[in-house]
XYZ file of C-alpha atoms in Angstrom:
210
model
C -23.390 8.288 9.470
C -24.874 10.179 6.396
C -22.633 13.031 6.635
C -19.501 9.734 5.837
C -21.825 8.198 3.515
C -22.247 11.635 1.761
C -18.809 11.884 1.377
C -17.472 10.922 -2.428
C -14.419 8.773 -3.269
C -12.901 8.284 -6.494
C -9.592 5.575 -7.477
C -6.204 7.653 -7.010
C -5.029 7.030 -10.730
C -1.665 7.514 -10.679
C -1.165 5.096 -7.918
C -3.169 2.749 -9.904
C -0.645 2.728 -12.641
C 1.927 1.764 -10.264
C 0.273 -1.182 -8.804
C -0.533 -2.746 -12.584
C 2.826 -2.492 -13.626
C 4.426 -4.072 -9.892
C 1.341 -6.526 -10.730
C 2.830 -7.176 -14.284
C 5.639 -8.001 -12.663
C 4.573 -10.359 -10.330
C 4.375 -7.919 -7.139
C 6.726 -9.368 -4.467
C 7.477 -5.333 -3.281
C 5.956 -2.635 -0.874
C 4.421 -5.059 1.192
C 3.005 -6.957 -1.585
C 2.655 -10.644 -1.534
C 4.582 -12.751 -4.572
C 1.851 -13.551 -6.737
C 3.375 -17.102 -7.585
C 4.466 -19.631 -4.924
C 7.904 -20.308 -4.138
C 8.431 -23.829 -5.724
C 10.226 -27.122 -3.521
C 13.694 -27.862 -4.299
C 14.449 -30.939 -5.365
C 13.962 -34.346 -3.580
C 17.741 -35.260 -2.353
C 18.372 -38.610 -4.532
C 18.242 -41.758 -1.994
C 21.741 -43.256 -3.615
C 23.761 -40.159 -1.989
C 25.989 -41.528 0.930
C 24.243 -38.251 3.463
C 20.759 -39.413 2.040
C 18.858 -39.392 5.564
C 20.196 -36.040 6.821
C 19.796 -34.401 2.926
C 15.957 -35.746 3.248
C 15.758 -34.326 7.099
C 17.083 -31.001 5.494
C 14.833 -31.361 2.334
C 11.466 -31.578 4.683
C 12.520 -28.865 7.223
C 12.682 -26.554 3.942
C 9.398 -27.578 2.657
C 7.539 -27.218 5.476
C 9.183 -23.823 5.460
C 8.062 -23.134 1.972
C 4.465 -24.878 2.541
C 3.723 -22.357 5.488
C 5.546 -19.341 3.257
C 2.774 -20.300 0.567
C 0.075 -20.848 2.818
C 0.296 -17.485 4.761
C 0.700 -15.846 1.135
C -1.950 -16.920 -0.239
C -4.500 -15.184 2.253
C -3.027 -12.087 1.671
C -3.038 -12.552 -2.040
C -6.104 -12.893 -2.357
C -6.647 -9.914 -0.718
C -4.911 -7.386 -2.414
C -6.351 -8.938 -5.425
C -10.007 -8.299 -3.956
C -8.134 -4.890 -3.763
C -7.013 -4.578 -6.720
C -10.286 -6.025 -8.782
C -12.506 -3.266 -6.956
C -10.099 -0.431 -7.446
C -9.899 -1.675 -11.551
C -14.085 -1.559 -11.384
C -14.461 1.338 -10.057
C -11.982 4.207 -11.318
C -14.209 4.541 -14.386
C -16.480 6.376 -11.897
C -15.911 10.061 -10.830
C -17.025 9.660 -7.139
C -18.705 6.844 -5.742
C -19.766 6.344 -1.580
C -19.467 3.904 0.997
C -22.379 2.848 3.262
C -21.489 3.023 6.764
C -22.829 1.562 10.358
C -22.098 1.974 13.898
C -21.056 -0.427 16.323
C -22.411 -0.406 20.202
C -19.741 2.215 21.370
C -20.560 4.364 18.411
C -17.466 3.865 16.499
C -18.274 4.030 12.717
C -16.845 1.099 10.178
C -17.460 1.082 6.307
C -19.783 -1.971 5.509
C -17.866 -2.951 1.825
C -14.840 -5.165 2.522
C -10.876 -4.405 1.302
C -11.167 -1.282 -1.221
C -12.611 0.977 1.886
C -11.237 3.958 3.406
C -10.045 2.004 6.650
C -8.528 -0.959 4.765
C -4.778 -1.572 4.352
C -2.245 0.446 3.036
C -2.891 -0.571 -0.448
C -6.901 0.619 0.269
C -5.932 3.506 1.418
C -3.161 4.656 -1.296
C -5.508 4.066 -3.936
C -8.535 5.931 -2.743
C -8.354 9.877 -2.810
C -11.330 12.355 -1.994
C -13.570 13.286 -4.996
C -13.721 16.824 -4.031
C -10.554 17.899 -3.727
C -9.263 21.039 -2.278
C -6.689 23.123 -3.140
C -3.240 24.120 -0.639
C -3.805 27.920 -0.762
C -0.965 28.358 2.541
C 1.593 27.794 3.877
C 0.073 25.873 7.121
C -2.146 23.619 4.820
C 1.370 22.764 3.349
C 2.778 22.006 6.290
C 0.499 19.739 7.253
C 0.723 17.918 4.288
C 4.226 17.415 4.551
C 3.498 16.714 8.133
C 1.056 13.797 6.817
C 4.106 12.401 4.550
C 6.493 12.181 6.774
C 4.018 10.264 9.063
C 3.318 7.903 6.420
C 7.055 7.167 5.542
C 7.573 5.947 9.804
C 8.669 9.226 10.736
C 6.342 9.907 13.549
C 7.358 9.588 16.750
C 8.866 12.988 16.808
C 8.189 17.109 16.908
C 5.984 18.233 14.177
C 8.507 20.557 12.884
C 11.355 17.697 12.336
C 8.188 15.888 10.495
C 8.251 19.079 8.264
C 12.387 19.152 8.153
C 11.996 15.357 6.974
C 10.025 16.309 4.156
C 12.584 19.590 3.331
C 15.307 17.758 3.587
C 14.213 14.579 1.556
C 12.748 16.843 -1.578
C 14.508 16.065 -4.062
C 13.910 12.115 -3.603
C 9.987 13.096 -3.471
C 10.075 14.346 -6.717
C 12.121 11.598 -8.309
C 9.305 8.808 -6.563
C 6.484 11.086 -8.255
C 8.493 11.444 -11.701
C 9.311 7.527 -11.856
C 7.959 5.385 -8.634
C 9.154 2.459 -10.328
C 12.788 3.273 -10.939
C 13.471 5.313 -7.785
C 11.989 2.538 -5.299
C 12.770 4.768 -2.030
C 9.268 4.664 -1.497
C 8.676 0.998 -0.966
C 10.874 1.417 2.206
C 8.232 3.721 3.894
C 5.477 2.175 6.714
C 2.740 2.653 4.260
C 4.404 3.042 0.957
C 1.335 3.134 -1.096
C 0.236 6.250 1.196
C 3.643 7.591 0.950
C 3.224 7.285 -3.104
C 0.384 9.284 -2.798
C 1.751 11.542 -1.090
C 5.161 11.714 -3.309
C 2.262 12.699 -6.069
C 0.491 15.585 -4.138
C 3.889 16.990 -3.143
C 5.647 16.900 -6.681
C 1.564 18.761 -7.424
C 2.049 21.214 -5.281
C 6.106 21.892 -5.850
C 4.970 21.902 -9.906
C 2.204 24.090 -9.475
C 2.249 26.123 -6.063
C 0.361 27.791 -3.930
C -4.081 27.154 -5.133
């Protein structure tokens, strides 16, 4: 437990510039929630000759929409808990999260949402505070290994994890230059970890080996 609480955290920046501007425009993407509810269509006018089956049709779609809405707004609010944190607390350089054990010994992070085993969202924007540099080729591998994983690609040989990573390069690069035009990464299993990812790869292409 102290050795995890010891550990330091700090807001993964560039993903955070991401997420305001999908925010700024209304979200709706990557696994986001809209941040407006969908609004009713029209009541069907009760002089039309089909009135009854046009009103049957009418409620069918807005108890559709109602349950759309309601199931929304949950999640909503919680990538705007999310979100709030993350916008508090990237002023800091590092900053640690208290931890406790359950009866089997498994340890959980006490804060809700912005913690290290929260959603995808969470878990893009948080990076280590110390970070350490890929000095090898192995420690490169792996983090190609941990990309691929993230995009859905992992139900095969660690080597065609790397080859997925080799042979999409080119597309990394493009996410990490402009996430928001080249979308490929919203299609990913976790595409906020994926961004992250897309980041430290473009890092480590830019600027190599330590």
């Amino acid at each position: 437990i102290n050795s995890l609480q010891d550990t330091p955290w700090s807001i993964n920046e560039p993903v955070f510039e991401v997420l305001e501007i999908l925010k700024a425009q209304g979200y709706g993407c990557a696994g986001l929630p809209d941040l407006e509810d969908l609004e009713l269509p029209p009541y069907p006018d009760k002089d039309r000759e089909d009135y009854e089956s046009a009103a049957l049709q009418w409620r069918a779609t807005a108890r559709g929409i109602h349950e759309h809405n309601h199931l929304h707004l949950s999640k909503r609010l919680g990538i705007e808990q999310v979100y709030a944190v993350a916008e508090d607390f990237k002023q800091y350089d590092r900053f640690y999260f208290p931890h406790q054990l359950d009866f089997r010994g498994r340890a959980y992070p006490v804060p809700t949402g912005l913690q290290p085993q929260g959603c995808d969202l969470a878990r893009g924007l948080l990076q280590f505070a110390e970070a350490k540099p890929i000095s090898t080729p192995e420690q490169a591998r792996w983090l190609a290994i941990h990309g691929a994983n993230c995009f859905g690609v992992d139900k095969v040989s660690m080597e065609e994890r790397v080859d997925f990573v080799d042979e999409h390069g080119d597309r990394i690069l493009s996410v990490a230059t402009d996430p928001i035009e080249d979308k490929w990464w919203m299609d990913a299993d976790k595409p906020f970890q994926f961004l992250a990812f897309c980041f430290d790869w473009a890092g480590l292409m830019s600027d190599g080996y330590g």
